[in-house]
PDB file of C-alpha atoms in Angstrom:
ATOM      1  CA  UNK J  10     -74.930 126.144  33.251  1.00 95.00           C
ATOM      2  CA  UNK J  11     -78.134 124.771  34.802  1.00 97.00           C
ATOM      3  CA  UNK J  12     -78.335 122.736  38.194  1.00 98.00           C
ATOM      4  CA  UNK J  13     -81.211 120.135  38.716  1.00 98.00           C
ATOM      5  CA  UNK J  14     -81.877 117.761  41.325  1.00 98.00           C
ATOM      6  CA  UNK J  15     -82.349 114.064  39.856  1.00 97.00           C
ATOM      7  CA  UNK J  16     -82.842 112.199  42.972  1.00 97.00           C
ATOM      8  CA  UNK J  17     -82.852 112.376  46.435  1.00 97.00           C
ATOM      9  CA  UNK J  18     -81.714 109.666  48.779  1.00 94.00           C
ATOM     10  CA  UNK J  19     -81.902 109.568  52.261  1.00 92.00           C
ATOM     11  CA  UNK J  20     -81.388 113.430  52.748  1.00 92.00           C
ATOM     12  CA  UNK J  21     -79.361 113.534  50.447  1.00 96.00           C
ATOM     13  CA  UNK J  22     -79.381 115.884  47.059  1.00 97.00           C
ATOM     14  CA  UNK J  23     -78.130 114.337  44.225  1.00 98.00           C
ATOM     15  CA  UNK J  24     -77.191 117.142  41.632  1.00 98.00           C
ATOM     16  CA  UNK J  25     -75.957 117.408  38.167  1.00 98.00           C
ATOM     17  CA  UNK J  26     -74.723 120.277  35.803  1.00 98.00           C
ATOM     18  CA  UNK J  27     -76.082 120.718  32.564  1.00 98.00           C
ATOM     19  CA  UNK J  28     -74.066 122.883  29.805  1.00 98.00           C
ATOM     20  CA  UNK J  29     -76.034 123.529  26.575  1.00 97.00           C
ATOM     21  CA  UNK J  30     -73.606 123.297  22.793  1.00 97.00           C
ATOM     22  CA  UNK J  31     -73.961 126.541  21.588  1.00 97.00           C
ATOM     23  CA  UNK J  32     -74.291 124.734  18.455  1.00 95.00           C
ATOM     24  CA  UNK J  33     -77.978 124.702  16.806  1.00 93.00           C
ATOM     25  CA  UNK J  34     -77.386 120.915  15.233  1.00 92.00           C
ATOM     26  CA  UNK J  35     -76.332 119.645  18.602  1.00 93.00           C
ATOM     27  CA  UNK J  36     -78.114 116.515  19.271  1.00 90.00           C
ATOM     28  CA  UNK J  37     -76.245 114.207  22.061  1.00 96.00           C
ATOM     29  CA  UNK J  38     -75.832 114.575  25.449  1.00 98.00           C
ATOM     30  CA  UNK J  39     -72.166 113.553  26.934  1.00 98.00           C
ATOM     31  CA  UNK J  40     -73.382 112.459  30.339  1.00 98.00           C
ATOM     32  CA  UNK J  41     -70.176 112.352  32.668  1.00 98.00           C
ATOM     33  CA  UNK J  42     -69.138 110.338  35.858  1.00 98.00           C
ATOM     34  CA  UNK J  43     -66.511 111.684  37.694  1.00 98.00           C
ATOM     35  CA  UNK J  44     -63.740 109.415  39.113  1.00 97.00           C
ATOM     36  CA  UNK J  45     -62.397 108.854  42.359  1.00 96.00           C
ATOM     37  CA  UNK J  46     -62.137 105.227  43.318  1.00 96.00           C
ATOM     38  CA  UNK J  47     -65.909 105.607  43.997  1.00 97.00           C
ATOM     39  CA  UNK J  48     -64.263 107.156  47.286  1.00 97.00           C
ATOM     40  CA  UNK J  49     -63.590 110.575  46.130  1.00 96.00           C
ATOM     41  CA  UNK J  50     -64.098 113.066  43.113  1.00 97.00           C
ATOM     42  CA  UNK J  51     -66.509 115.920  42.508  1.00 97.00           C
ATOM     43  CA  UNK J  52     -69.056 116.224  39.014  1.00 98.00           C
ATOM     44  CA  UNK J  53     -67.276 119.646  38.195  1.00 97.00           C
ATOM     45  CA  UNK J  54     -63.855 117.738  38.295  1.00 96.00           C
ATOM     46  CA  UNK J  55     -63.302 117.861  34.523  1.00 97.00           C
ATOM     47  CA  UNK J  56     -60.915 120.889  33.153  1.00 97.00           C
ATOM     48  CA  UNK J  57     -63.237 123.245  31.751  1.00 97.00           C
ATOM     49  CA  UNK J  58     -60.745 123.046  28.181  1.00 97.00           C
ATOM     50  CA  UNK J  59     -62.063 119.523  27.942  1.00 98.00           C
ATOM     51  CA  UNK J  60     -65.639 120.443  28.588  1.00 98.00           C
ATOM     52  CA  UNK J  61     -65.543 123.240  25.767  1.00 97.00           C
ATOM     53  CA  UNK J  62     -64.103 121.191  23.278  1.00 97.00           C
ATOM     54  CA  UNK J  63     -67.485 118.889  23.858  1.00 98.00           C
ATOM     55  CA  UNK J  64     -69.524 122.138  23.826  1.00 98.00           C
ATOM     56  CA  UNK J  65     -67.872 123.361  20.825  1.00 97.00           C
ATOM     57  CA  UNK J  66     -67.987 120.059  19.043  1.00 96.00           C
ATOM     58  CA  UNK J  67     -71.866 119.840  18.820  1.00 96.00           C
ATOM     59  CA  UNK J  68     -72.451 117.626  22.244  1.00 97.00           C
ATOM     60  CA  UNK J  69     -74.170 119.014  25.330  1.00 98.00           C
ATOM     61  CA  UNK J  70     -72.761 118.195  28.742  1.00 98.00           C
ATOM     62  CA  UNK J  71     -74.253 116.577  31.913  1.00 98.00           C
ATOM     63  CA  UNK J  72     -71.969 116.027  35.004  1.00 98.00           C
ATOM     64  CA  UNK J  73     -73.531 114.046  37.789  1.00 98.00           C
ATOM     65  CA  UNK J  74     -73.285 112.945  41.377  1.00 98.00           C
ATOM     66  CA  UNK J  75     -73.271 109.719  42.725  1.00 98.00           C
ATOM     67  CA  UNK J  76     -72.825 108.811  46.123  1.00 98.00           C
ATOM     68  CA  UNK J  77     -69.630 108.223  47.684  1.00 98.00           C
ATOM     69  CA  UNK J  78     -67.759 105.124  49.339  1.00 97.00           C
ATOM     70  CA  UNK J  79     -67.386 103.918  52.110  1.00 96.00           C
ATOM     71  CA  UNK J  80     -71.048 105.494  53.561  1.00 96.00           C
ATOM     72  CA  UNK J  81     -72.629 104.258  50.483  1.00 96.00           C
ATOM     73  CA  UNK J  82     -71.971 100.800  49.013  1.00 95.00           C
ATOM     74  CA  UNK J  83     -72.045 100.068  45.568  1.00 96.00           C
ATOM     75  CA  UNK J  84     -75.363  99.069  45.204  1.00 95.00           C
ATOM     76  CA  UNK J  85     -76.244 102.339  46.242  1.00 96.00           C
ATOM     77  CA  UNK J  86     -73.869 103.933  44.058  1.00 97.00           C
ATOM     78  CA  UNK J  87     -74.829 102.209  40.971  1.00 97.00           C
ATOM     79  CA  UNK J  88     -78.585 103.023  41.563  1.00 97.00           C
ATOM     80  CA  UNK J  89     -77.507 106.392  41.811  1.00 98.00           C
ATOM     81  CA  UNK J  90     -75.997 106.300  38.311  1.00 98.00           C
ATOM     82  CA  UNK J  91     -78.813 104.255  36.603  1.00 98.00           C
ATOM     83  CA  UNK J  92     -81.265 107.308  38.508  1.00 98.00           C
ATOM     84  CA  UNK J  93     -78.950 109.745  36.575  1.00 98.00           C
ATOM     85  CA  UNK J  94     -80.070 108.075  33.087  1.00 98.00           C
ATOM     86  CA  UNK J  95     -83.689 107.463  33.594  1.00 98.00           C
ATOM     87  CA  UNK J  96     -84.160 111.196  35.209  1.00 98.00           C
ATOM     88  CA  UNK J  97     -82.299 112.504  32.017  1.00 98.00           C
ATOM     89  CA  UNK J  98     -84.485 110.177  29.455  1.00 97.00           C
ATOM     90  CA  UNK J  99     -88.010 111.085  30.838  1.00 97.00           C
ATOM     91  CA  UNK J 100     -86.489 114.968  31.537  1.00 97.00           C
ATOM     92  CA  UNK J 101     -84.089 115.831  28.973  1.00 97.00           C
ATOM     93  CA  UNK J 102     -86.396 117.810  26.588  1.00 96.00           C
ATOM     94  CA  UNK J 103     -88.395 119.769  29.801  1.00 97.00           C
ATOM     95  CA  UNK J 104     -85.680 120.527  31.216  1.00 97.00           C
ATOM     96  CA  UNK J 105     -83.037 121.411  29.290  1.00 97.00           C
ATOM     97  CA  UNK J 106     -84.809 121.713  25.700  1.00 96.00           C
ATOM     98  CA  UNK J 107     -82.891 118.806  23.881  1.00 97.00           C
ATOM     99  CA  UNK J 108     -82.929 115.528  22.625  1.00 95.00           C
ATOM    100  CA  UNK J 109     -82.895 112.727  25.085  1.00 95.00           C
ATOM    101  CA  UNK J 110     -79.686 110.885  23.389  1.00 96.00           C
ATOM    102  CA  UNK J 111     -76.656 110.689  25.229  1.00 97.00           C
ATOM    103  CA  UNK J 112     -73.362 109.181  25.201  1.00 98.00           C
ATOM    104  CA  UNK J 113     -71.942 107.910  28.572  1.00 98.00           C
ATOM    105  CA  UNK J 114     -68.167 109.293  29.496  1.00 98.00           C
ATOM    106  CA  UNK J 115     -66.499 108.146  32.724  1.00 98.00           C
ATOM    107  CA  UNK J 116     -62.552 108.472  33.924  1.00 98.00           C
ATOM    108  CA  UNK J 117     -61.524 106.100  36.376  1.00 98.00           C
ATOM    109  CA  UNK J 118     -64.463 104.620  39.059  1.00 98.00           C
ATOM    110  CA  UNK J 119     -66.596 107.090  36.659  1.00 98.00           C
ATOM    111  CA  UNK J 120     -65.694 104.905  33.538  1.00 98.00           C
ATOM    112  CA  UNK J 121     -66.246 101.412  35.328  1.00 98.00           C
ATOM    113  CA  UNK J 122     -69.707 103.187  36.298  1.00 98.00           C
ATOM    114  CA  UNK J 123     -70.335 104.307  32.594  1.00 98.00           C
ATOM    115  CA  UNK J 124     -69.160 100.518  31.299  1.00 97.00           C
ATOM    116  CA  UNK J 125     -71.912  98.970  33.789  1.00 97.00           C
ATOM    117  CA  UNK J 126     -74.392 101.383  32.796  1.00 97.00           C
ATOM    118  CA  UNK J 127     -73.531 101.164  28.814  1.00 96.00           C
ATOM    119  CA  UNK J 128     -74.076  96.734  29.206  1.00 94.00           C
ATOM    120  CA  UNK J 129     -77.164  97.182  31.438  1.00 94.00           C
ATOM    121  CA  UNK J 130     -80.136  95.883  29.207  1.00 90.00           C
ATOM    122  CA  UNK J 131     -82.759  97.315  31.378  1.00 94.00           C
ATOM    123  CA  UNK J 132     -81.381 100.852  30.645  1.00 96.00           C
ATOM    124  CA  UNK J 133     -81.791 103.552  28.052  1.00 96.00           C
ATOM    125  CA  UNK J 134     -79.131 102.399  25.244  1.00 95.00           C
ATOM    126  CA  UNK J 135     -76.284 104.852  25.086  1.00 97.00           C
ATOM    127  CA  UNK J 136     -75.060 105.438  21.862  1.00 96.00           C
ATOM    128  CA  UNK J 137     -71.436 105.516  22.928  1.00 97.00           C
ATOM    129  CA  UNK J 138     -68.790 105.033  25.829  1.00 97.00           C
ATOM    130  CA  UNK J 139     -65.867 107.271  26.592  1.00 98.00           C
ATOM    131  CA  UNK J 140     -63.845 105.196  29.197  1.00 98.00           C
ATOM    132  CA  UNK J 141     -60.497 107.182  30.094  1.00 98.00           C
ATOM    133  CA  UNK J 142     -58.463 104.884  32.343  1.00 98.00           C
ATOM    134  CA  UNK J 143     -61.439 102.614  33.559  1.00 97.00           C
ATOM    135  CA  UNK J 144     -62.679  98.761  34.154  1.00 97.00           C
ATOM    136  CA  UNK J 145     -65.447  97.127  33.313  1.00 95.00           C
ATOM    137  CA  UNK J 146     -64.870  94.741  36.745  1.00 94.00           C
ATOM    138  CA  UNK J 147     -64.440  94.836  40.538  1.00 92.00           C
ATOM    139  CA  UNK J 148     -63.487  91.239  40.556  1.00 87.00           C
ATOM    140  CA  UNK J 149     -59.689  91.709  39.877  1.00 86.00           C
ATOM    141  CA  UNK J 150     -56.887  90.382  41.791  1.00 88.00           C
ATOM    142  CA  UNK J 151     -55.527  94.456  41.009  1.00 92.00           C
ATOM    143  CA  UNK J 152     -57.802  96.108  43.269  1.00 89.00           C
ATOM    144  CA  UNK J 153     -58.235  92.698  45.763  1.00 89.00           C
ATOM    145  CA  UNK J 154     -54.293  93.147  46.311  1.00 93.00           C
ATOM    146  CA  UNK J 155     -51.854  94.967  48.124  1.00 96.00           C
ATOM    147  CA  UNK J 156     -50.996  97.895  45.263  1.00 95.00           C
ATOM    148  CA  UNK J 157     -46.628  98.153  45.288  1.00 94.00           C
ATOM    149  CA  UNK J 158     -47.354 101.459  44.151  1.00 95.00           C
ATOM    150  CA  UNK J 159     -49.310 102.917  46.537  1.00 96.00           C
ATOM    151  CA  UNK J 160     -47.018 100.880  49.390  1.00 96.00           C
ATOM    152  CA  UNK J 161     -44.497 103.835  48.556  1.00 96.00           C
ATOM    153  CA  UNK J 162     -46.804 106.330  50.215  1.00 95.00           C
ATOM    154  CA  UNK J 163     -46.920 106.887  53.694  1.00 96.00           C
ATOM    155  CA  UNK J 164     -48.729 104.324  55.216  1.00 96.00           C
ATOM    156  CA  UNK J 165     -52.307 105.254  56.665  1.00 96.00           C
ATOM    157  CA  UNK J 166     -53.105 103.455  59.508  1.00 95.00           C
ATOM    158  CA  UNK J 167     -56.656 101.999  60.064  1.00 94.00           C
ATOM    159  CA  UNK J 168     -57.870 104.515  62.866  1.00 94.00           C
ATOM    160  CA  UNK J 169     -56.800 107.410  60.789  1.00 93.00           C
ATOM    161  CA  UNK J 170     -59.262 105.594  57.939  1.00 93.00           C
ATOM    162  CA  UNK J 171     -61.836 105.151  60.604  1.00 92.00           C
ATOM    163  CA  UNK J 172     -61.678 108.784  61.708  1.00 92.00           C
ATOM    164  CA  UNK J 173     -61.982 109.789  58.023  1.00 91.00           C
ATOM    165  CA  UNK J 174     -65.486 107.942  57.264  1.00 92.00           C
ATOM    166  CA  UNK J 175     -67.710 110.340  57.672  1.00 82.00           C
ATOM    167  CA  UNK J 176     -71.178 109.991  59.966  1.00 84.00           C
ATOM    168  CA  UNK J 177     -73.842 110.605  56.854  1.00 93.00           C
ATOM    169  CA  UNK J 178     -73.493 110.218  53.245  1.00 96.00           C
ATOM    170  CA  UNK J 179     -72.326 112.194  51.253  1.00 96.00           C
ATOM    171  CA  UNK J 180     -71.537 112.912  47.372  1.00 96.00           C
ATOM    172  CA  UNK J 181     -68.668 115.412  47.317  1.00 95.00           C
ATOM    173  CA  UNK J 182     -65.797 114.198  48.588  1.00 93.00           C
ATOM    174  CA  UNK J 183     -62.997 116.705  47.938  1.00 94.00           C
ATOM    175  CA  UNK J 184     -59.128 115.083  47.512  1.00 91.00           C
ATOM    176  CA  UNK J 185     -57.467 116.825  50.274  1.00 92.00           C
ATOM    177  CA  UNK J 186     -60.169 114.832  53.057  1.00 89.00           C
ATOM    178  CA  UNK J 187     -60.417 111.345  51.368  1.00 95.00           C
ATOM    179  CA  UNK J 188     -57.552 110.761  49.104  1.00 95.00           C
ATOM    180  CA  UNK J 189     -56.296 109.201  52.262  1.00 95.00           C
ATOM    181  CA  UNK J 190     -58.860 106.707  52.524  1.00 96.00           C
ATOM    182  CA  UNK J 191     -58.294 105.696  49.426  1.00 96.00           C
ATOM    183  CA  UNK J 192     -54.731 105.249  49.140  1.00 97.00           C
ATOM    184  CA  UNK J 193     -55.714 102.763  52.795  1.00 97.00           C
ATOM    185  CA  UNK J 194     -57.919 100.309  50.458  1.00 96.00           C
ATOM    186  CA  UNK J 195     -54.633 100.218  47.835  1.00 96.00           C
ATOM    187  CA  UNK J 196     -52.179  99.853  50.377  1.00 97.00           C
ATOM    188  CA  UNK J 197     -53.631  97.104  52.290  1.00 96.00           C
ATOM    189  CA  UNK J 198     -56.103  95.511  49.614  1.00 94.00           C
ATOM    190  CA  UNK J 199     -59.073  96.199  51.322  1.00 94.00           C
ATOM    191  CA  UNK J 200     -60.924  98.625  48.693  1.00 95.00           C
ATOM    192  CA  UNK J 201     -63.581  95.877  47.522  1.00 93.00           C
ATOM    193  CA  UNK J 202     -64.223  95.539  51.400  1.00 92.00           C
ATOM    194  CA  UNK J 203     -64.624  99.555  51.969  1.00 94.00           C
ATOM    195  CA  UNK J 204     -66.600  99.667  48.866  1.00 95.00           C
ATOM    196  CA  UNK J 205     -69.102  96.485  48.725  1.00 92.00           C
ATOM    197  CA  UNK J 206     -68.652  95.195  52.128  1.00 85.00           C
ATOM    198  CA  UNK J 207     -68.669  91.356  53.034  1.00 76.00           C
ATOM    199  CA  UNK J 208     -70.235  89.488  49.981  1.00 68.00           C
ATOM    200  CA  UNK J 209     -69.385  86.752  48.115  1.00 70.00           C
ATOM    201  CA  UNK J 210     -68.658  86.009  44.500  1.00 65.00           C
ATOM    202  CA  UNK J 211     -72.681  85.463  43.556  1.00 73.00           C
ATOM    203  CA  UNK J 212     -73.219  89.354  45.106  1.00 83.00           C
ATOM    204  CA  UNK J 213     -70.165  90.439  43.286  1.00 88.00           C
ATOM    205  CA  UNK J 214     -72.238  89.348  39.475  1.00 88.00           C
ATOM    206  CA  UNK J 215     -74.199  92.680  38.876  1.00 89.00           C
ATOM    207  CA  UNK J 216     -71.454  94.572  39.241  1.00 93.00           C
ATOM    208  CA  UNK J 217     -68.903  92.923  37.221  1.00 92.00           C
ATOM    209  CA  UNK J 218     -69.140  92.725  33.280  1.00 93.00           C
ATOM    210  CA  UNK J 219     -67.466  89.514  32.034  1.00 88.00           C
ATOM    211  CA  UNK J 220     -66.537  89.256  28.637  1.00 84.00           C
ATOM    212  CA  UNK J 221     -68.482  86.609  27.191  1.00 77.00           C
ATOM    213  CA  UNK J 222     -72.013  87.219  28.846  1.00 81.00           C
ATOM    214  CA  UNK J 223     -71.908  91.277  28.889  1.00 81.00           C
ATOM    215  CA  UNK J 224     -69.574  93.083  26.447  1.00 86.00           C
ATOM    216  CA  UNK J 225     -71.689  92.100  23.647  1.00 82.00           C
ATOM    217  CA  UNK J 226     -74.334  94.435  25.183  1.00 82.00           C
ATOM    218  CA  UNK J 227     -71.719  97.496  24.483  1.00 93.00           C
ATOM    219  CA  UNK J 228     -72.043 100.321  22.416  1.00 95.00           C
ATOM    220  CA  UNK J 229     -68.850 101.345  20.825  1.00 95.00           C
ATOM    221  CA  UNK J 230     -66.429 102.322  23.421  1.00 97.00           C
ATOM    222  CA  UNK J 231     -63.819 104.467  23.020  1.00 97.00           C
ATOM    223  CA  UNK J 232     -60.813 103.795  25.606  1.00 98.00           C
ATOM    224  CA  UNK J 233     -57.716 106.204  26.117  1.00 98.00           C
ATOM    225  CA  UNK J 234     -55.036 104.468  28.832  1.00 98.00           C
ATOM    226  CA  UNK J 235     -51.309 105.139  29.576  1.00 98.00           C
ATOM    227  CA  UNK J 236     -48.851 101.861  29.151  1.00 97.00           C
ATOM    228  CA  UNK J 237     -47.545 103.116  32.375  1.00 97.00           C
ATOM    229  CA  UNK J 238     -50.546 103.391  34.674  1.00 97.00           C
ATOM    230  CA  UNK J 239     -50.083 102.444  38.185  1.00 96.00           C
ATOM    231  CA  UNK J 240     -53.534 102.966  39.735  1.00 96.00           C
ATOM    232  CA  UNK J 241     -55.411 100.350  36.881  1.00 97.00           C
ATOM    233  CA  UNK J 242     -53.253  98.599  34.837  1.00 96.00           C
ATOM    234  CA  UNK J 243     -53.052  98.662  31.187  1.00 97.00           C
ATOM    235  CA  UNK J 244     -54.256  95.629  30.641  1.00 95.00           C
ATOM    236  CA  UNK J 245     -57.842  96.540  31.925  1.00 96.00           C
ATOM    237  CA  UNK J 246     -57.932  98.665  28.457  1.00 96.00           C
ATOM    238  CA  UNK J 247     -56.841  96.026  25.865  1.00 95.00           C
ATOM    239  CA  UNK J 248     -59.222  93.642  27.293  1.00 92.00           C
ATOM    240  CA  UNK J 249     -61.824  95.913  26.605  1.00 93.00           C
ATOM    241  CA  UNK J 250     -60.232  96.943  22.983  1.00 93.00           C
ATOM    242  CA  UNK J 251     -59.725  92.929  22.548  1.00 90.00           C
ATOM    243  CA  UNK J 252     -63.661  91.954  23.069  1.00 87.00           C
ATOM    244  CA  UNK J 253     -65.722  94.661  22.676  1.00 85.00           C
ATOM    245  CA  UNK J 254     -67.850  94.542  19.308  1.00 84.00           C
ATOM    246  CA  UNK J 255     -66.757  98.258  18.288  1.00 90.00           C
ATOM    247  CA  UNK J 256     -64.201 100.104  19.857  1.00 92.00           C
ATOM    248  CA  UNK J 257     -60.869 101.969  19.655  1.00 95.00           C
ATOM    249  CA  UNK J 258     -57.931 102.224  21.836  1.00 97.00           C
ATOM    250  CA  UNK J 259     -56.014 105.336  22.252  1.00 97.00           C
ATOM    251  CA  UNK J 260     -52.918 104.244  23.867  1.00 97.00           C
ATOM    252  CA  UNK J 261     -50.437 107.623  26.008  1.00 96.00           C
ATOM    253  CA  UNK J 262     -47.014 105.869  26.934  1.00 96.00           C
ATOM    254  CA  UNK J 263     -44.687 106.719  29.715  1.00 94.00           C
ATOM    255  CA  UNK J 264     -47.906 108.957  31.791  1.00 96.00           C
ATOM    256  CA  UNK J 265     -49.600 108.306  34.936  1.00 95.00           C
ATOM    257  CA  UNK J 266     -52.909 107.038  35.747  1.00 96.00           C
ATOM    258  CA  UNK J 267     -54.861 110.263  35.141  1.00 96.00           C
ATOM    259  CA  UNK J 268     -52.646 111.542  32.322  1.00 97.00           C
ATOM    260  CA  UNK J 269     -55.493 114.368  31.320  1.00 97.00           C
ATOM    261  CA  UNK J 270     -54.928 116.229  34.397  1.00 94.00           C
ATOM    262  CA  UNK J 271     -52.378 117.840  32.416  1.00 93.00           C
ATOM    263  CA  UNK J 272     -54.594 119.645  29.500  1.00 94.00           C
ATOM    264  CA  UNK J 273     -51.451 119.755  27.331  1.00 92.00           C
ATOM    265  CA  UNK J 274     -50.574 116.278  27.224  1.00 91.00           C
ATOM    266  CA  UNK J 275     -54.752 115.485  27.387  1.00 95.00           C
ATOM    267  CA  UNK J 276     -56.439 117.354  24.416  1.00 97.00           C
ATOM    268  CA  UNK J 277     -55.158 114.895  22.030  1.00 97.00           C
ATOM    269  CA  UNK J 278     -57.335 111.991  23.647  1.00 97.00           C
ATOM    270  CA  UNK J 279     -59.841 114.171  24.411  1.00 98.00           C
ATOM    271  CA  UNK J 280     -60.039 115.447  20.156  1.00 97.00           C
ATOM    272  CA  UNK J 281     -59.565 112.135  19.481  1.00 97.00           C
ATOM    273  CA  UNK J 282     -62.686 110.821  21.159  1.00 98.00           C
ATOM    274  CA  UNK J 283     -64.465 113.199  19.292  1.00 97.00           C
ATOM    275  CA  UNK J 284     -63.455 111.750  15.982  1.00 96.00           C
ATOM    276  CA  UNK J 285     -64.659 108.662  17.318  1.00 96.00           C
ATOM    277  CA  UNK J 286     -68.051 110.062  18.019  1.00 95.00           C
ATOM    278  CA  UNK J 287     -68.603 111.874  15.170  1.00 91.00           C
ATOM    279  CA  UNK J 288     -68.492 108.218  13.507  1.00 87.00           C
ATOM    280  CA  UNK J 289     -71.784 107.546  15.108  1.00 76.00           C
ATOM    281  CA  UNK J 290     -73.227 110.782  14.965  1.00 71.00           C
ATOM    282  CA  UNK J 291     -74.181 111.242  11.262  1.00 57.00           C
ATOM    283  CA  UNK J 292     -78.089 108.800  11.855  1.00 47.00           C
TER     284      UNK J 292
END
């Protein structure tokens, strides 16, 4: 594994891991996002079975940081991702010694940042999307809404969210310190708030892919989602699967939101998403 620095930003490192295929013929790049609610999440989150079967498959890996929410607003975030694909285009071959193709992979926040990226015409084109359990909008009533799900939790009261933001930025945010802060934007509806700040719908446009004017843009996506997820609904993936060009849906029933935490009930997905790749992979 090799650790670069691919931008810096306000004192801040922003890092990502590269793994090399041991494969000669490998020619892609999977370049991950890791999820979070764009609150929380690490780039060394994914279980290293998943990242091996990528390695093993023919496909290098890249896992990235972004900054975190609510010290960094999206705009920042999202420049931080779009840094992440132009430092890997013009440094892929220096650096690491291979092609600078790539496919963009993102679970959760880390797929919604992979969708934007994927439908952003200014941007290297991807030649595929691996969205597990993401959204291609902020915009929806889902996140804009009091979650019943989360209301279950103890509540977290708004000074014990204030006394969890920290004073800098920062782009590891580890589950046991901000898992709270996130479960305060779901219980009281106030994520887009913690996460954009005040705007209204005009500043909301660049970060929210509508179907008509952006999904044409899309590679093929592949989407795995659970019937029975209660962080982003269902729904989120057949609209994607319903109006995207080229895409498959790989439906799990009866699992939670981040069904792949559990390797067993995950490879299948994950092996599955390689089939899908290995469609594309043959020019």
């Amino acid at each position: 594994m090799q650790t670069v620095i691919f931008a810096k930003k306000n004192n801040v490192e922003l890092k990502g891991d590269f793994y090399k295929s041991p494969r000669s013929d490998a020619t892609k790049t999977i370049i991950y996002f890791h999820g979070g609610g764009l609150i929380w999440g690490l780039r060394n989150d994914l279980p290293e079975a998943y990242r091996n079967l990528f390695l093993e498959a023919g496909y290098h890996f890249f896992a990235v940081d972004y900054r975190l929410a609510p010290e960094t607003k999206l705009p920042g975030i999202s420049e931080d991702a779009q840094d992440a694909i132009l430092w890997f285009e013009a440094n892929a071959r220096a650096e690491f010694g291979v092609s600078n193709a790539f496919v963009l992979f993102g679970r959760s926040a880390g797929a919604y940042l992979a969708l934007q990226l994927a439908a952003d015409a200014t941007l290297p084109n991807a030649d595929a999307v691996l969205s597990f359990y993401g959204y291609p909008s902020i915009r929806a009533d889902w996140y804009q809404t009091p979650s019943a799900h989360y209301a279950k939790l103890p509540t977290i009261p708004a000074d014990l969210k204030d006394a969890l933001v920290g004073q800098g930025e920062l782009t590891e945010g580890f589950i046991e310190k901000r898992y709270a802060l996130y479960i305060y934007c779901r219980q009281t509806g106030k994520w887009l708030d913690e996460v954009f700040g005040s705007a209204d719908a005009a500043d909301l446009d660049a970060f929210c892919l509508e179907e008509m004017r952006d999904f044409s843009f899309l590679p093929p996506v592949f989407i795995a989602h659970s019937t029975t997820d209660q962080d982003v609904p269902y729904s989120e993936a057949e609209k994607l699967a319903k109006t995207t060009f080229e895409s498959e849906l790989y439906t799990v029933h009866d699992l939670e939101h981040d069904f792949d935490k559990n390797t067993e009930a995950g490879l299948p997905a994950y092996k599955q998403a390689l089939a899908f790749l290995d469609q594309f992979n043959q020019e």
